[in-house]
Tab-separated table of C-alpha atoms in Angstrom:
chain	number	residue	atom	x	y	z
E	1	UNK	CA	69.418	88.468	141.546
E	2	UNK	CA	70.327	92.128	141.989
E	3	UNK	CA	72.678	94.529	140.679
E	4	UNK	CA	73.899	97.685	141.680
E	5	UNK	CA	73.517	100.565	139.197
E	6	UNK	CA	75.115	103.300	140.638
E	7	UNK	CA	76.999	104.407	143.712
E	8	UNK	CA	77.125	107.862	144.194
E	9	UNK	CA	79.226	109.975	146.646
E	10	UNK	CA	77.735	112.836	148.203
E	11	UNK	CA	78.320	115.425	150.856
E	12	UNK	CA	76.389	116.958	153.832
E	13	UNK	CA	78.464	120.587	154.687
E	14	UNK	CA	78.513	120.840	158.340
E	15	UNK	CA	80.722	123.131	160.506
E	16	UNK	CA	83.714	120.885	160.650
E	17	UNK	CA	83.795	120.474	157.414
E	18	UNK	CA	82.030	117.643	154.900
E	19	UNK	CA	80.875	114.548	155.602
E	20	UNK	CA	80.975	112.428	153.121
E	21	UNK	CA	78.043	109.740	152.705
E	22	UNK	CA	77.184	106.728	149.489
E	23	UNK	CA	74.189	106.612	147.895
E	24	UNK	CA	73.390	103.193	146.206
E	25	UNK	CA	70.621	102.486	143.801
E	26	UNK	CA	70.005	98.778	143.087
E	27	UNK	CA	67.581	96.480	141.074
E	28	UNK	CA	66.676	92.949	141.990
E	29	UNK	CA	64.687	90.305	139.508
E	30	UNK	CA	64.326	87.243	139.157
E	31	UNK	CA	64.231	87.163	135.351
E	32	UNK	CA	60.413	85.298	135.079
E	33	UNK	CA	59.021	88.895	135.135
E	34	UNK	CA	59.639	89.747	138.647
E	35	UNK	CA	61.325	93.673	139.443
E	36	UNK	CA	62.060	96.104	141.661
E	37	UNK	CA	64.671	98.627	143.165
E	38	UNK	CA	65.557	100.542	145.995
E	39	UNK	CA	67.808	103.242	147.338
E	40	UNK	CA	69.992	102.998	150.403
E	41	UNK	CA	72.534	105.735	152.019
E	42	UNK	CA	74.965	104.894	154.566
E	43	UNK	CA	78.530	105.911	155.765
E	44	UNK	CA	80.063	102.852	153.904
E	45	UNK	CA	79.293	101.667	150.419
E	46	UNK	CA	78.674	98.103	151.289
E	47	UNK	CA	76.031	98.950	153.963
E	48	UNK	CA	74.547	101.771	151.368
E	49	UNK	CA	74.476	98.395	148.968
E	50	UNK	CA	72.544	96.373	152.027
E	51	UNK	CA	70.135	98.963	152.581
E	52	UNK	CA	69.174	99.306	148.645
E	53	UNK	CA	68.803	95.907	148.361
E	54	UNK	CA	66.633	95.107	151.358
E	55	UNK	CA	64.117	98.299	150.182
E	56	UNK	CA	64.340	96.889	146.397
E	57	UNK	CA	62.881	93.385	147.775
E	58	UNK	CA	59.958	95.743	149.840
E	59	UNK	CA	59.071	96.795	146.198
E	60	UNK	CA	59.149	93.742	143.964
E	61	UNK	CA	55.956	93.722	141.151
E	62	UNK	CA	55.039	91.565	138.244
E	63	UNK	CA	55.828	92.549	134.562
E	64	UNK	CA	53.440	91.822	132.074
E	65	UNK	CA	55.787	90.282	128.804
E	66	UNK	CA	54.532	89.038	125.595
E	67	UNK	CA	54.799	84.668	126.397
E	68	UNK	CA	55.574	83.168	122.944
E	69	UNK	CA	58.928	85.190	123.230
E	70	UNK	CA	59.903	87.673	125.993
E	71	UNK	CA	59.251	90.896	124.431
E	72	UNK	CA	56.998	93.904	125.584
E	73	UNK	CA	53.589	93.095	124.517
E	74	UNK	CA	53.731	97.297	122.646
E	75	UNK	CA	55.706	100.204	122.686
E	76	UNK	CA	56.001	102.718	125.686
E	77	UNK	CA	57.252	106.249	126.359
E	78	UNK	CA	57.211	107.312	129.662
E	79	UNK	CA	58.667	110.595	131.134
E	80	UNK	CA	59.710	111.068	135.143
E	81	UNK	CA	60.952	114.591	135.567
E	82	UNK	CA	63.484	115.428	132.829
E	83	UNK	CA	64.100	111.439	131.673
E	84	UNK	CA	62.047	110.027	128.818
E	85	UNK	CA	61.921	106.111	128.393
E	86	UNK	CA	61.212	104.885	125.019
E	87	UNK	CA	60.361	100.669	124.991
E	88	UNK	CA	59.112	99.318	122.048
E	89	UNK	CA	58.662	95.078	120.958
E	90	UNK	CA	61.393	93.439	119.310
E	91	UNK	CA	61.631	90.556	116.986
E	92	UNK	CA	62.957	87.111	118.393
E	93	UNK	CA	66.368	87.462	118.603
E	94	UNK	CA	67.247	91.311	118.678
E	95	UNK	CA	68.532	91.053	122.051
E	96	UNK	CA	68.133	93.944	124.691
E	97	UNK	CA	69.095	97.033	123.035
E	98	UNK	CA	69.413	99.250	125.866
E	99	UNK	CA	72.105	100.588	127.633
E	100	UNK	CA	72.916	101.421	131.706
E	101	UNK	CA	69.989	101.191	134.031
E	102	UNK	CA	67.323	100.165	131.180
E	103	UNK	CA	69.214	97.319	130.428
E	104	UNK	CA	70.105	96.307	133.822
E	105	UNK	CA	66.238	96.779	134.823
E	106	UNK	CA	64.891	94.828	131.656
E	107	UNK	CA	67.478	92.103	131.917
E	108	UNK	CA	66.107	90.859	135.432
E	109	UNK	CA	62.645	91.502	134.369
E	110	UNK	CA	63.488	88.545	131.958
E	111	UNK	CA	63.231	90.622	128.838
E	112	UNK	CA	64.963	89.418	126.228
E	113	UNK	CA	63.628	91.263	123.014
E	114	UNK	CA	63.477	94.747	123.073
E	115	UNK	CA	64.304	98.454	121.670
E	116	UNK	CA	64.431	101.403	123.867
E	117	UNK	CA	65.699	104.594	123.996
E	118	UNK	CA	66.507	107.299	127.047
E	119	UNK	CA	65.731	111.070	126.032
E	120	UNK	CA	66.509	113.885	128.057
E	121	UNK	CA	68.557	113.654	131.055
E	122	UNK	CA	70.616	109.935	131.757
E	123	UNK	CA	70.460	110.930	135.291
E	124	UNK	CA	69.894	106.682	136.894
E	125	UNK	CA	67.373	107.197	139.499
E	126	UNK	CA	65.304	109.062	137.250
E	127	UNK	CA	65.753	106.778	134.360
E	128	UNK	CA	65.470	103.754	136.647
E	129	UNK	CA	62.101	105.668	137.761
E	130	UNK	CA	60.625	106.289	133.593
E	131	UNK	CA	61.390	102.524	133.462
E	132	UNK	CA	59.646	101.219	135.850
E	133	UNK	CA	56.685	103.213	135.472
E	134	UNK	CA	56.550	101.853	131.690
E	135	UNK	CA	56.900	98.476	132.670
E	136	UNK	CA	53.977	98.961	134.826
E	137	UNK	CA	52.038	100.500	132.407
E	138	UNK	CA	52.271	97.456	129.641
E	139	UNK	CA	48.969	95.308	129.007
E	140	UNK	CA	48.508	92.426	127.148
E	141	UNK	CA	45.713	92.218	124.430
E	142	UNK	CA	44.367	89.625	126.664
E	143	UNK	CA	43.763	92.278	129.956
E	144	UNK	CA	42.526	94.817	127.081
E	145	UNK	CA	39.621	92.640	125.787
E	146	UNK	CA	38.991	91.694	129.448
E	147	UNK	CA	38.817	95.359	130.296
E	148	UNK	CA	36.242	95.761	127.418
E	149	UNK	CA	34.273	93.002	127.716
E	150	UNK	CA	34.975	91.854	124.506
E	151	UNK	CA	37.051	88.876	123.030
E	152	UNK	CA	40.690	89.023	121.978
E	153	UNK	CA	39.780	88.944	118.306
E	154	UNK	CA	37.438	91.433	118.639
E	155	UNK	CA	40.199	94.025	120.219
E	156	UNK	CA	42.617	93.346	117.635
């Protein structure tokens, strides 16, 4: 599945006057833990759309969730230029608090427990950015004691 979080208008000044160009930024999942997103520009929005698509699909990577209920496995904060991304675990049944592109992002990612919070600029590509790179950065306690050497009971 994908959807498109923003479309954005913007301008190139050139001596005839402006020309006028779309900027699309969309996010594809598959809602098993599967993400990714991609930007496209074109003259129309429906090819800008076509392009982000095709370059969200290039960048497609595996989320690692908590399996007894689709959570984050432990809170996150992750900054990309002036946007903060706070994701922390959620009881069964909280839902996805998150608004715009964090819960567009975490809903195809196949979260469906979770608290987070933007800080700083809502600006969507970088936001879209911060959450990514948080989702990336999640471990279970299983990779943990792996990465140790030690057993899970041990780490916790």
């Amino acid at each position: 599945e994908d959807v498109v979080v923003s479309i954005n208008r913007v301008s190139k000044t050139v001596k005839g006057g402006r020309r006028m160009r779309f900027a699309a930024l969309v996010v594809v999942g598959d809602k098993k833990g599967r993400v990714g997103f991609g930007m496209g520009k074109a003259a129309e929005v429906p090819d800008a759309i076509r392009k982000a698509t095709e370059a969200a699909q290039k960048n497609v990577f595996n989320v690692n969730l908590v399996d007894n209920y689709r959570t984050v496995p432990h809170p996150v904060k992750v900054k990309h230029l002036s946007s903060t991304v706070f994701l922390a675990p959620a009881a069964p049944g909280t839902g996805v608090i998150a608004g715009g592109a964090v819960r567009a992002i975490l809903e195809l990612a196949g979260v469906s427990d979770v608290l987070s919070k933007v800080i700083g600029s809502r600006t969507s590509v970088n936001v879209v950015y911060a959450t990514l790179t948080a989702l990336k950065e999640l471990r279970t306690v299983n990779e943990i004691a792996k990465l140790r050497g030690k057993k899970v009971a041990e780490v916790r």
